[in-house]
PDB file of C-alpha atoms in Angstrom:
ATOM      1  CA  ASP W  46       6.306 -10.529 -26.539  1.00  0.00           C
ATOM      2  CA  THR W  47       7.917 -14.543 -26.866  1.00  0.00           C
ATOM      3  CA  GLY W  48      10.657 -13.793 -24.552  1.00  0.00           C
ATOM      4  CA  VAL W  49      14.316 -14.415 -24.531  1.00  0.00           C
ATOM      5  CA  SER W  50      15.139 -17.752 -26.349  1.00  0.00           C
ATOM      6  CA  GLN W  51      17.964 -19.617 -26.130  1.00  0.00           C
ATOM      7  CA  ASP W  52      19.337 -22.065 -28.763  1.00  0.00           C
ATOM      8  CA  PRO W  53      20.441 -25.280 -27.998  1.00  0.00           C
ATOM      9  CA  ARG W  54      18.064 -25.961 -25.019  1.00  0.00           C
ATOM     10  CA  HIS W  55      20.800 -28.635 -24.557  1.00  0.00           C
ATOM     11  CA  LYS W  56      24.088 -29.581 -26.355  1.00  0.00           C
ATOM     12  CA  ILE W  57      27.129 -32.899 -25.123  1.00  0.00           C
ATOM     13  CA  THR W  58      30.062 -32.854 -26.977  1.00  0.00           C
ATOM     14  CA  LYS W  59      33.331 -34.240 -26.775  1.00  0.00           C
ATOM     15  CA  ARG W  60      36.601 -32.270 -25.342  1.00  0.00           C
ATOM     16  CA  GLY W  61      38.187 -30.495 -27.142  1.00  0.00           C
ATOM     17  CA  GLN W  62      35.568 -29.518 -29.671  1.00  0.00           C
ATOM     18  CA  ASN W  63      34.165 -25.919 -30.435  1.00  0.00           C
ATOM     19  CA  VAL W  64      30.459 -24.927 -30.031  1.00  0.00           C
ATOM     20  CA  THR W  65      28.369 -21.762 -30.511  1.00  0.00           C
ATOM     21  CA  PHE W  66      25.143 -20.912 -28.885  1.00  0.00           C
ATOM     22  CA  ARG W  67      23.158 -18.885 -30.035  1.00  0.00           C
ATOM     23  CA  CYS W  68      20.466 -15.599 -28.005  1.00  0.00           C
ATOM     24  CA  ASP W  69      17.507 -14.224 -29.512  1.00  0.00           C
ATOM     25  CA  PRO W  70      16.229 -11.427 -26.828  1.00  0.00           C
ATOM     26  CA  ILE W  71      13.174  -9.670 -26.577  1.00  0.00           C
ATOM     27  CA  SER W  72      12.684  -7.135 -28.576  1.00  0.00           C
ATOM     28  CA  GLU W  73      13.875  -3.624 -28.661  1.00  0.00           C
ATOM     29  CA  HIS W  74      16.211  -5.382 -25.684  1.00  0.00           C
ATOM     30  CA  ASN W  75      19.313  -2.489 -26.586  1.00  0.00           C
ATOM     31  CA  ARG W  76      20.992  -5.459 -23.097  1.00  0.00           C
ATOM     32  CA  LEU W  77      21.703  -8.695 -23.552  1.00  0.00           C
ATOM     33  CA  TYR W  78      23.807 -10.681 -21.195  1.00  0.00           C
ATOM     34  CA  TRP W  79      26.063 -14.006 -20.838  1.00  0.00           C
ATOM     35  CA  TYR W  80      25.793 -16.170 -17.530  1.00  0.00           C
ATOM     36  CA  ARG W  81      27.241 -19.357 -16.456  1.00  0.00           C
ATOM     37  CA  GLN W  82      25.885 -21.289 -14.131  1.00  0.00           C
ATOM     38  CA  THR W  83      27.199 -24.430 -12.523  1.00  0.00           C
ATOM     39  CA  LEU W  84      25.618 -27.245 -10.312  1.00  0.00           C
ATOM     40  CA  GLY W  85      25.003 -25.360  -6.425  1.00  0.00           C
ATOM     41  CA  GLN W  86      26.008 -22.313  -8.093  1.00  0.00           C
ATOM     42  CA  GLY W  87      24.000 -18.638  -8.769  1.00  0.00           C
ATOM     43  CA  PRO W  88      24.838 -18.004 -11.814  1.00  0.00           C
ATOM     44  CA  GLU W  89      27.944 -16.203 -12.478  1.00  0.00           C
ATOM     45  CA  PHE W  90      28.380 -12.596 -15.217  1.00  0.00           C
ATOM     46  CA  LEU W  91      30.436 -13.674 -18.506  1.00  0.00           C
ATOM     47  CA  THR W  92      29.938 -10.846 -20.347  1.00  0.00           C
ATOM     48  CA  TYR W  93      26.860  -8.303 -21.432  1.00  0.00           C
ATOM     49  CA  PHE W  94      26.140  -6.141 -24.465  1.00  0.00           C
ATOM     50  CA  GLN W  95      24.863  -2.369 -24.789  1.00  0.00           C
ATOM     51  CA  ASN W  96      23.304  -2.841 -28.414  1.00  0.00           C
ATOM     52  CA  GLU W  97      26.043  -4.418 -30.108  1.00  0.00           C
ATOM     53  CA  ALA W  98      29.380  -2.721 -27.775  1.00  0.00           C
ATOM     54  CA  GLN W  99      30.328  -5.350 -25.501  1.00  0.00           C
ATOM     55  CA  LEU W 100      30.996  -3.539 -22.674  1.00  0.00           C
ATOM     56  CA  GLU W 101      32.409  -5.530 -20.242  1.00  0.00           C
ATOM     57  CA  LYS W 102      33.932  -9.490 -19.945  1.00  0.00           C
ATOM     58  CA  SER W 103      34.402 -10.964 -16.431  1.00  0.00           C
ATOM     59  CA  ARG W 104      37.815 -13.376 -15.549  1.00  0.00           C
ATOM     60  CA  LEU W 105      35.544 -16.377 -16.291  1.00  0.00           C
ATOM     61  CA  LEU W 106      35.474 -15.395 -19.546  1.00  0.00           C
ATOM     62  CA  SER W 107      38.885 -17.656 -20.867  1.00  0.00           C
ATOM     63  CA  ASP W 108      40.014 -16.657 -24.023  1.00  0.00           C
ATOM     64  CA  ARG W 109      38.289 -19.560 -25.115  1.00  0.00           C
ATOM     65  CA  PHE W 110      35.392 -17.949 -25.040  1.00  0.00           C
ATOM     66  CA  SER W 111      34.055 -15.668 -27.223  1.00  0.00           C
ATOM     67  CA  ALA W 112      30.307 -12.927 -27.170  1.00  0.00           C
ATOM     68  CA  GLU W 113      29.392 -11.734 -30.363  1.00  0.00           C
ATOM     69  CA  ARG W 114      26.173  -9.497 -30.941  1.00  0.00           C
ATOM     70  CA  PRO W 115      26.249  -8.178 -34.492  1.00  0.00           C
ATOM     71  CA  LYS W 116      23.647  -5.423 -35.238  1.00  0.00           C
ATOM     72  CA  GLY W 117      22.538  -5.454 -31.901  1.00  0.00           C
ATOM     73  CA  SER W 118      19.586  -8.986 -32.584  1.00  0.00           C
ATOM     74  CA  PHE W 119      20.832 -11.816 -31.282  1.00  0.00           C
ATOM     75  CA  SER W 120      24.182 -13.224 -30.083  1.00  0.00           C
ATOM     76  CA  THR W 121      26.490 -15.761 -29.931  1.00  0.00           C
ATOM     77  CA  LEU W 122      28.720 -17.597 -27.629  1.00  0.00           C
ATOM     78  CA  GLU W 123      31.103 -19.213 -28.547  1.00  0.00           C
ATOM     79  CA  ILE W 124      33.620 -21.975 -26.835  1.00  0.00           C
ATOM     80  CA  GLN W 125      36.547 -23.333 -28.210  1.00  0.00           C
ATOM     81  CA  ARG W 126      38.815 -26.150 -27.161  1.00  0.00           C
ATOM     82  CA  THR W 127      36.106 -27.319 -24.895  1.00  0.00           C
ATOM     83  CA  GLU W 128      37.015 -28.853 -21.171  1.00  0.00           C
ATOM     84  CA  GLN W 129      35.272 -30.556 -19.052  1.00  0.00           C
ATOM     85  CA  GLY W 130      35.280 -27.526 -16.284  1.00  0.00           C
ATOM     86  CA  ASP W 131      32.741 -25.528 -18.771  1.00  0.00           C
ATOM     87  CA  SER W 132      30.100 -28.696 -18.669  1.00  0.00           C
ATOM     88  CA  ALA W 133      27.411 -25.630 -17.185  1.00  0.00           C
ATOM     89  CA  MET W 134      23.990 -23.522 -17.857  1.00  0.00           C
ATOM     90  CA  TYR W 135      25.075 -20.723 -19.715  1.00  0.00           C
ATOM     91  CA  LEU W 136      22.196 -18.212 -19.039  1.00  0.00           C
ATOM     92  CA  CYS W 137      20.713 -15.618 -21.606  1.00  0.00           C
ATOM     93  CA  ALA W 138      19.108 -12.191 -20.193  1.00  0.00           C
ATOM     94  CA  SER W 139      18.246  -8.663 -21.809  1.00  0.00           C
ATOM     95  CA  SER W 140      16.924  -5.711 -20.679  1.00  0.00           C
ATOM     96  CA  PRO W 141      15.761  -2.186 -22.378  1.00  0.00           C
ATOM     97  CA  THR W 142      17.472  -0.475 -20.300  1.00  0.00           C
ATOM     98  CA  ARG W 143      20.310  -0.973 -16.947  1.00  0.00           C
ATOM     99  CA  PRO W 144      17.390  -2.623 -14.737  1.00  0.00           C
ATOM    100  CA  ASP W 145      15.238  -0.255 -12.709  1.00  0.00           C
ATOM    101  CA  GLN W 146      12.014   0.049 -10.797  1.00  0.00           C
ATOM    102  CA  ASN W 147      10.440  -0.135 -14.055  1.00  0.00           C
ATOM    103  CA  THR W 148      12.170  -2.327 -16.174  1.00  0.00           C
ATOM    104  CA  GLU W 149      13.974  -5.606 -15.355  1.00  0.00           C
ATOM    105  CA  ALA W 150      16.510  -8.801 -16.968  1.00  0.00           C
ATOM    106  CA  PHE W 151      14.373 -11.372 -18.533  1.00  0.00           C
ATOM    107  CA  PHE W 152      16.274 -14.259 -18.730  1.00  0.00           C
ATOM    108  CA  GLY W 153      16.237 -17.251 -20.967  1.00  0.00           C
ATOM    109  CA  GLN W 154      15.848 -20.273 -19.820  1.00  0.00           C
ATOM    110  CA  GLY W 155      19.673 -21.381 -21.102  1.00  0.00           C
ATOM    111  CA  THR W 156      21.985 -23.783 -22.723  1.00  0.00           C
ATOM    112  CA  ARG W 157      23.187 -26.883 -20.355  1.00  0.00           C
ATOM    113  CA  LEU W 158      26.599 -28.124 -21.636  1.00  0.00           C
ATOM    114  CA  THR W 159      27.984 -31.162 -21.373  1.00  0.00           C
ATOM    115  CA  VAL W 160      31.599 -31.881 -22.103  1.00  0.00           C
ATOM    116  CA  VAL W 161      32.743 -35.671 -21.719  1.00  0.00           C
TER     117      VAL W 161
ATOM    118  CA  ALA A 221      33.883  -7.305  -4.043  1.00  0.00           C
ATOM    119  CA  GLN A 222      30.851  -7.293  -3.325  1.00  0.00           C
ATOM    120  CA  SER A 223      28.818 -10.595  -2.684  1.00  0.00           C
ATOM    121  CA  VAL A 224      25.950 -12.366  -1.860  1.00  0.00           C
ATOM    122  CA  THR A 225      25.554 -14.689   0.872  1.00  0.00           C
ATOM    123  CA  GLN A 226      22.536 -17.532   2.276  1.00  0.00           C
ATOM    124  CA  PRO A 227      23.283 -18.941   4.710  1.00  0.00           C
ATOM    125  CA  ASP A 228      20.892 -21.847   4.171  1.00  0.00           C
ATOM    126  CA  ILE A 229      21.882 -24.504   1.296  1.00  0.00           C
ATOM    127  CA  HIS A 230      18.297 -25.854   1.894  1.00  0.00           C
ATOM    128  CA  ILE A 231      14.644 -25.497   3.362  1.00  0.00           C
ATOM    129  CA  THR A 232      12.492 -27.713   3.968  1.00  0.00           C
ATOM    130  CA  VAL A 233       8.361 -26.257   5.431  1.00  0.00           C
ATOM    131  CA  SER A 234       5.680 -27.555   5.892  1.00  0.00           C
ATOM    132  CA  GLU A 235       3.197 -26.768   2.957  1.00  0.00           C
ATOM    133  CA  GLY A 236       0.763 -23.719   4.588  1.00  0.00           C
ATOM    134  CA  ALA A 237       3.458 -22.990   7.263  1.00  0.00           C
ATOM    135  CA  SER A 238       5.335 -19.200   6.558  1.00  0.00           C
ATOM    136  CA  LEU A 239       8.851 -19.091   5.196  1.00  0.00           C
ATOM    137  CA  GLU A 240      12.246 -16.558   5.330  1.00  0.00           C
ATOM    138  CA  LEU A 241      14.224 -16.906   3.089  1.00  0.00           C
ATOM    139  CA  ARG A 242      18.076 -15.518   4.740  1.00  0.00           C
ATOM    140  CA  CYS A 243      19.979 -13.459   2.264  1.00  0.00           C
ATOM    141  CA  ASN A 244      23.301 -11.108   3.159  1.00  0.00           C
ATOM    142  CA  TYR A 245      25.288  -8.684   1.495  1.00  0.00           C
ATOM    143  CA  SER A 246      28.785  -6.671   1.227  1.00  0.00           C
ATOM    144  CA  TYR A 247      28.158  -3.391  -1.240  1.00  0.00           C
ATOM    145  CA  GLY A 248      29.316  -0.631  -0.319  1.00  0.00           C
ATOM    146  CA  ALA A 249      26.730   1.982  -1.955  1.00  0.00           C
ATOM    147  CA  THR A 250      23.174   1.281  -1.857  1.00  0.00           C
ATOM    148  CA  PRO A 251      22.527  -1.915  -3.611  1.00  0.00           C
ATOM    149  CA  TYR A 252      19.818  -2.924  -5.574  1.00  0.00           C
ATOM    150  CA  LEU A 253      18.321  -5.875  -4.554  1.00  0.00           C
ATOM    151  CA  PHE A 254      17.077  -9.385  -6.595  1.00  0.00           C
ATOM    152  CA  TRP A 255      15.117 -12.447  -5.815  1.00  0.00           C
ATOM    153  CA  TYR A 256      14.939 -14.648  -8.218  1.00  0.00           C
ATOM    154  CA  VAL A 257      13.413 -17.795  -8.457  1.00  0.00           C
ATOM    155  CA  GLN A 258      14.915 -21.201 -10.632  1.00  0.00           C
ATOM    156  CA  SER A 259      12.616 -24.606 -11.402  1.00  0.00           C
ATOM    157  CA  PRO A 260      14.549 -27.373 -12.205  1.00  0.00           C
ATOM    158  CA  GLY A 261      16.385 -26.333 -15.093  1.00  0.00           C
ATOM    159  CA  GLN A 262      14.535 -23.532 -16.173  1.00  0.00           C
ATOM    160  CA  GLY A 263      16.049 -20.258 -16.368  1.00  0.00           C
ATOM    161  CA  LEU A 264      15.350 -17.263 -14.361  1.00  0.00           C
ATOM    162  CA  GLN A 265      12.103 -15.605 -12.552  1.00  0.00           C
ATOM    163  CA  LEU A 266      12.078 -12.297 -10.820  1.00  0.00           C
ATOM    164  CA  LEU A 267      10.609 -12.090  -7.537  1.00  0.00           C
ATOM    165  CA  LEU A 268      10.381  -8.577  -6.608  1.00  0.00           C
ATOM    166  CA  LYS A 269      12.849  -6.652  -5.993  1.00  0.00           C
ATOM    167  CA  TYR A 270      14.313  -3.441  -4.292  1.00  0.00           C
ATOM    168  CA  PHE A 271      16.038   0.164  -5.612  1.00  0.00           C
ATOM    169  CA  SER A 272      14.617   3.120  -3.274  1.00  0.00           C
ATOM    170  CA  GLY A 273      11.795   3.540  -0.045  1.00  0.00           C
ATOM    171  CA  ASP A 274       9.556   1.641   0.848  1.00  0.00           C
ATOM    172  CA  THR A 275      12.119  -1.413   2.165  1.00  0.00           C
ATOM    173  CA  LEU A 276       9.390  -3.912   2.846  1.00  0.00           C
ATOM    174  CA  VAL A 277       8.550  -4.841  -0.994  1.00  0.00           C
ATOM    175  CA  GLN A 278       6.334  -7.101  -2.483  1.00  0.00           C
ATOM    176  CA  GLY A 279       6.319  -9.628  -5.649  1.00  0.00           C
ATOM    177  CA  ILE A 280       4.792 -11.776  -7.201  1.00  0.00           C
ATOM    178  CA  LYS A 281       2.802 -14.824  -6.216  1.00  0.00           C
ATOM    179  CA  GLY A 282       2.671 -13.687  -2.785  1.00  0.00           C
ATOM    180  CA  PHE A 283       6.497 -13.197  -1.838  1.00  0.00           C
ATOM    181  CA  GLU A 284       7.395 -10.498  -0.192  1.00  0.00           C
ATOM    182  CA  ALA A 285      10.876  -9.168   1.360  1.00  0.00           C
ATOM    183  CA  GLU A 286      12.322  -6.456   3.288  1.00  0.00           C
ATOM    184  CA  PHE A 287      15.616  -4.956   3.088  1.00  0.00           C
ATOM    185  CA  LYS A 288      17.151  -4.283   6.254  1.00  0.00           C
ATOM    186  CA  ARG A 289      20.633  -1.671   5.240  1.00  0.00           C
ATOM    187  CA  SER A 290      21.382  -2.424   9.690  1.00  0.00           C
ATOM    188  CA  GLN A 291      21.910  -6.144   8.775  1.00  0.00           C
ATOM    189  CA  SER A 292      22.906  -5.985   5.587  1.00  0.00           C
ATOM    190  CA  SER A 293      20.343  -8.078   4.651  1.00  0.00           C
ATOM    191  CA  PHE A 294      17.175  -9.019   2.553  1.00  0.00           C
ATOM    192  CA  ASN A 295      15.324 -11.279   3.941  1.00  0.00           C
ATOM    193  CA  LEU A 296      12.603 -13.810   1.524  1.00  0.00           C
ATOM    194  CA  ARG A 297       9.349 -14.302   3.468  1.00  0.00           C
ATOM    195  CA  LYS A 298       5.760 -15.778   3.171  1.00  0.00           C
ATOM    196  CA  PRO A 299       2.795 -16.103   5.155  1.00  0.00           C
ATOM    197  CA  SER A 300       1.773 -19.555   4.121  1.00  0.00           C
ATOM    198  CA  VAL A 301       4.053 -21.902   1.351  1.00  0.00           C
ATOM    199  CA  HIS A 302       2.244 -24.183  -1.117  1.00  0.00           C
ATOM    200  CA  TRP A 303       3.889 -26.927  -2.728  1.00  0.00           C
ATOM    201  CA  SER A 304       3.787 -24.895  -6.094  1.00  0.00           C
ATOM    202  CA  ASP A 305       6.178 -22.285  -4.615  1.00  0.00           C
ATOM    203  CA  ALA A 306       8.966 -25.415  -4.208  1.00  0.00           C
ATOM    204  CA  ALA A 307      12.297 -24.788  -5.851  1.00  0.00           C
ATOM    205  CA  GLU A 308      15.359 -23.007  -5.513  1.00  0.00           C
ATOM    206  CA  TYR A 309      15.220 -19.215  -4.586  1.00  0.00           C
ATOM    207  CA  PHE A 310      18.771 -16.836  -5.936  1.00  0.00           C
ATOM    208  CA  CYS A 311      19.189 -13.306  -4.164  1.00  0.00           C
ATOM    209  CA  ALA A 312      20.980 -10.943  -5.837  1.00  0.00           C
ATOM    210  CA  VAL A 313      22.925  -7.451  -5.857  1.00  0.00           C
ATOM    211  CA  ASP A 314      22.859  -5.356  -8.825  1.00  0.00           C
ATOM    212  CA  GLU A 315      26.631  -4.025  -9.574  1.00  0.00           C
ATOM    213  CA  TYR A 316      27.473  -1.233 -11.062  1.00  0.00           C
ATOM    214  CA  GLY A 317      24.104  -1.749 -13.076  1.00  0.00           C
ATOM    215  CA  ASN A 318      25.617  -3.622 -15.376  1.00  0.00           C
ATOM    216  CA  LYS A 319      25.171  -6.597 -13.847  1.00  0.00           C
ATOM    217  CA  LEU A 320      24.116  -8.948 -11.662  1.00  0.00           C
ATOM    218  CA  VAL A 321      25.982 -10.558  -8.306  1.00  0.00           C
ATOM    219  CA  PHE A 322      24.298 -13.551  -7.062  1.00  0.00           C
ATOM    220  CA  GLY A 323      23.825 -16.177  -4.052  1.00  0.00           C
ATOM    221  CA  ALA A 324      24.434 -19.583  -4.231  1.00  0.00           C
ATOM    222  CA  GLY A 325      21.239 -20.603  -3.956  1.00  0.00           C
ATOM    223  CA  THR A 326      18.368 -22.403  -1.382  1.00  0.00           C
ATOM    224  CA  ILE A 327      16.468 -25.051  -2.360  1.00  0.00           C
ATOM    225  CA  LEU A 328      13.292 -24.862  -0.861  1.00  0.00           C
ATOM    226  CA  ARG A 329      11.319 -28.205  -0.186  1.00  0.00           C
ATOM    227  CA  VAL A 330       7.574 -28.761   0.816  1.00  0.00           C
ATOM    228  CA  LYS A 331       6.215 -30.755   2.693  1.00  0.00           C
ATOM    229  CA  SER A 332       2.589 -32.078   2.473  1.00  0.00           C
TER     230      SER A 332
END
């Protein structure tokens, strides 16, 4: 078990470009979450998957954002036509089921996006 | 809407001193509550969680937290802080089992 893996760790892109991030959850974890964290703030929920089904999306997830989890394994988060306001840390987390007394959500180290 | 408030943005304590980080939540039902720690440039690590039962929960690294329903609080404590505890701490509430709602965090500095 290598934990939740995110790639890349850092991404610098020019405004208007598209970027894609990847998250590899802990194997056998059915749930996968994406959060965004801006400087000085706590993480904010973006979306989550139960297996391959995307079950909820935050209003923060504008039309420029899309997330997928084909085959219920890894997930990708794509941002189209990036804006400076998209600069943030994008965190991925996974859990076997809904977190309870016996389980928890494990977070990756995040992808730091800088839009210049 | 559910919300989590961490009133202290920064806290500085001397090494060996006790620590209490405050957390208040707004939530209609019985909440599931969490404390996470984040070191610079890193992801989040779970310190402890409360689901039900004993309102005093023990976590890793010597941390504990007490759930007080009457005060809508879930404060994090440690009797003796170590320099390695310097980090940012986040309180969170589980919203309907589908996502975590986080507070803005408290940055802990430890003086030697």
